[in-house]
PDB file of C-alpha atoms in Angstrom:
ATOM      1  CA  ILE A  28     -65.964 -92.959  67.855  1.00  0.00           C
ATOM      2  CA  GLU A  29     -66.412 -96.391  66.423  1.00  0.00           C
ATOM      3  CA  GLU A  30     -65.053 -96.725  62.885  1.00  0.00           C
ATOM      4  CA  LYS A  31     -68.426 -97.823  61.492  1.00  0.00           C
ATOM      5  CA  PHE A  32     -69.951 -94.502  62.645  1.00  0.00           C
ATOM      6  CA  ARG A  33     -67.204 -92.228  61.355  1.00  0.00           C
ATOM      7  CA  VAL A  34     -68.591 -89.041  59.857  1.00  0.00           C
ATOM      8  CA  ILE A  35     -66.748 -86.682  57.512  1.00  0.00           C
ATOM      9  CA  GLY A  36     -68.098 -83.290  56.471  1.00  0.00           C
ATOM     10  CA  ILE A  37     -66.924 -81.662  53.240  1.00  0.00           C
ATOM     11  CA  GLY A  38     -67.642 -78.071  52.258  1.00  0.00           C
ATOM     12  CA  ILE A  39     -66.669 -76.507  48.939  1.00  0.00           C
ATOM     13  CA  THR A  40     -67.365 -73.090  47.510  1.00  0.00           C
ATOM     14  CA  ALA A  41     -65.902 -72.048  44.188  1.00  0.00           C
ATOM     15  CA  ALA A  42     -65.971 -69.375  41.524  1.00  0.00           C
ATOM     16  CA  VAL A  43     -65.029 -71.064  38.264  1.00  0.00           C
ATOM     17  CA  ILE A  44     -65.357 -70.492  34.534  1.00  0.00           C
ATOM     18  CA  SER A  45     -68.928 -70.226  33.270  1.00  0.00           C
ATOM     19  CA  THR A  46     -70.823 -69.191  30.165  1.00  0.00           C
ATOM     20  CA  SER A  47     -70.913 -65.597  31.442  1.00  0.00           C
ATOM     21  CA  PRO A  48     -67.603 -63.710  31.791  1.00  0.00           C
ATOM     22  CA  ARG A  49     -66.408 -63.339  35.388  1.00  0.00           C
ATOM     23  CA  ARG A  50     -64.791 -60.169  36.700  1.00  0.00           C
ATOM     24  CA  GLY A  51     -63.019 -61.781  39.647  1.00  0.00           C
ATOM     25  CA  ASN A  52     -60.506 -64.562  40.100  1.00  0.00           C
ATOM     26  CA  HIS A  53     -61.295 -68.213  39.606  1.00  0.00           C
ATOM     27  CA  HIS A  54     -60.771 -69.887  42.977  1.00  0.00           C
ATOM     28  CA  ALA A  55     -62.111 -72.376  45.497  1.00  0.00           C
ATOM     29  CA  TYR A  56     -62.223 -72.943  49.232  1.00  0.00           C
ATOM     30  CA  VAL A  57     -62.372 -76.503  50.555  1.00  0.00           C
ATOM     31  CA  ALA A  58     -62.942 -77.562  54.170  1.00  0.00           C
ATOM     32  CA  ILE A  59     -63.041 -81.084  55.540  1.00  0.00           C
ATOM     33  CA  LYS A  60     -64.016 -81.871  59.136  1.00  0.00           C
ATOM     34  CA  THR A  61     -63.971 -85.040  61.183  1.00  0.00           C
ATOM     35  CA  HIS A  62     -64.586 -85.436  64.896  1.00  0.00           C
ATOM     36  CA  ASP A  63     -60.918 -84.712  65.629  1.00  0.00           C
ATOM     37  CA  LYS A  64     -59.411 -82.924  62.633  1.00  0.00           C
ATOM     38  CA  THR A  65     -60.115 -79.952  60.375  1.00  0.00           C
ATOM     39  CA  LEU A  66     -58.419 -79.283  57.031  1.00  0.00           C
ATOM     40  CA  VAL A  67     -58.917 -76.019  55.139  1.00  0.00           C
ATOM     41  CA  SER A  68     -57.544 -75.085  51.722  1.00  0.00           C
ATOM     42  CA  TYR A  69     -57.756 -72.235  49.232  1.00  0.00           C
ATOM     43  CA  VAL A  70     -56.769 -72.629  45.582  1.00  0.00           C
ATOM     44  CA  ASN A  71     -56.412 -69.775  43.101  1.00  0.00           C
ATOM     45  CA  LEU A  72     -56.971 -70.974  39.531  1.00  0.00           C
ATOM     46  CA  SER A  73     -55.273 -68.953  36.777  1.00  0.00           C
ATOM     47  CA  LYS A  74     -58.067 -67.295  34.839  1.00  0.00           C
ATOM     48  CA  GLY A  75     -58.292 -68.544  31.249  1.00  0.00           C
ATOM     49  CA  ALA A  76     -55.798 -71.370  31.782  1.00  0.00           C
ATOM     50  CA  ARG A  77     -58.343 -74.207  32.002  1.00  0.00           C
ATOM     51  CA  THR A  78     -61.737 -75.294  30.733  1.00  0.00           C
ATOM     52  CA  ARG A  79     -64.650 -75.691  33.154  1.00  0.00           C
ATOM     53  CA  VAL A  80     -64.087 -79.440  33.237  1.00  0.00           C
ATOM     54  CA  GLU A  81     -60.383 -78.944  34.001  1.00  0.00           C
ATOM     55  CA  GLU A  82     -61.170 -76.497  36.813  1.00  0.00           C
ATOM     56  CA  ASP A  83     -63.684 -78.964  38.264  1.00  0.00           C
ATOM     57  CA  LYS A  84     -61.075 -81.737  38.068  1.00  0.00           C
ATOM     58  CA  ALA A  85     -58.450 -79.568  39.794  1.00  0.00           C
ATOM     59  CA  ILE A  86     -60.798 -78.843  42.701  1.00  0.00           C
ATOM     60  CA  SER A  87     -61.937 -82.475  42.880  1.00  0.00           C
ATOM     61  CA  SER A  88     -58.313 -83.638  42.957  1.00  0.00           C
ATOM     62  CA  LEU A  89     -57.657 -81.332  45.899  1.00  0.00           C
ATOM     63  CA  VAL A  90     -60.608 -82.838  47.792  1.00  0.00           C
ATOM     64  CA  VAL A  91     -59.429 -86.397  47.111  1.00  0.00           C
ATOM     65  CA  THR A  92     -55.873 -85.521  48.188  1.00  0.00           C
ATOM     66  CA  MET A  93     -57.154 -83.973  51.412  1.00  0.00           C
ATOM     67  CA  LEU A  94     -59.281 -87.068  52.127  1.00  0.00           C
ATOM     68  CA  ALA A  95     -56.232 -89.273  51.505  1.00  0.00           C
ATOM     69  CA  ASP A  96     -54.302 -87.229  54.071  1.00  0.00           C
ATOM     70  CA  LEU A  97     -57.066 -87.738  56.634  1.00  0.00           C
ATOM     71  CA  GLU A  98     -56.670 -91.475  56.132  1.00  0.00           C
ATOM     72  CA  GLY A  99     -52.877 -91.287  56.407  1.00  0.00           C
ATOM     73  CA  LEU A 100     -52.287 -92.165  52.766  1.00  0.00           C
ATOM     74  CA  ALA A 101     -49.226 -90.687  51.066  1.00  0.00           C
ATOM     75  CA  THR A 102     -49.740 -88.319  48.155  1.00  0.00           C
ATOM     76  CA  GLU A 103     -47.310 -86.960  45.590  1.00  0.00           C
ATOM     77  CA  SER A 104     -48.457 -83.350  45.865  1.00  0.00           C
ATOM     78  CA  GLY A 105     -47.691 -82.784  49.527  1.00  0.00           C
ATOM     79  CA  LYS A 106     -50.066 -80.761  51.687  1.00  0.00           C
ATOM     80  CA  PRO A 107     -51.410 -77.559  50.127  1.00  0.00           C
ATOM     81  CA  TRP A 108     -53.730 -76.956  53.097  1.00  0.00           C
ATOM     82  CA  LYS A 109     -53.683 -76.014  56.755  1.00  0.00           C
ATOM     83  CA  ASP A 110     -54.171 -78.705  59.399  1.00  0.00           C
TER      84      ASP A 110
END
């Protein structure tokens, strides 16, 4: 595939802090797919440890780190996902 036509799909589903109390865990699943690679990750967020904004930032940081790995860029956090 030519670089100018490179397509990346990102899927995220999450259960995070909200205005209504949640009975279950706070967590997120992230999947990223290119034409030749698939990355999948699950993160369990400690309930009550973060604000909504902080949980959103944690999940967003995971997505950015996974995208950096797809591009071969080094990250400090390692690889918390399955190739």
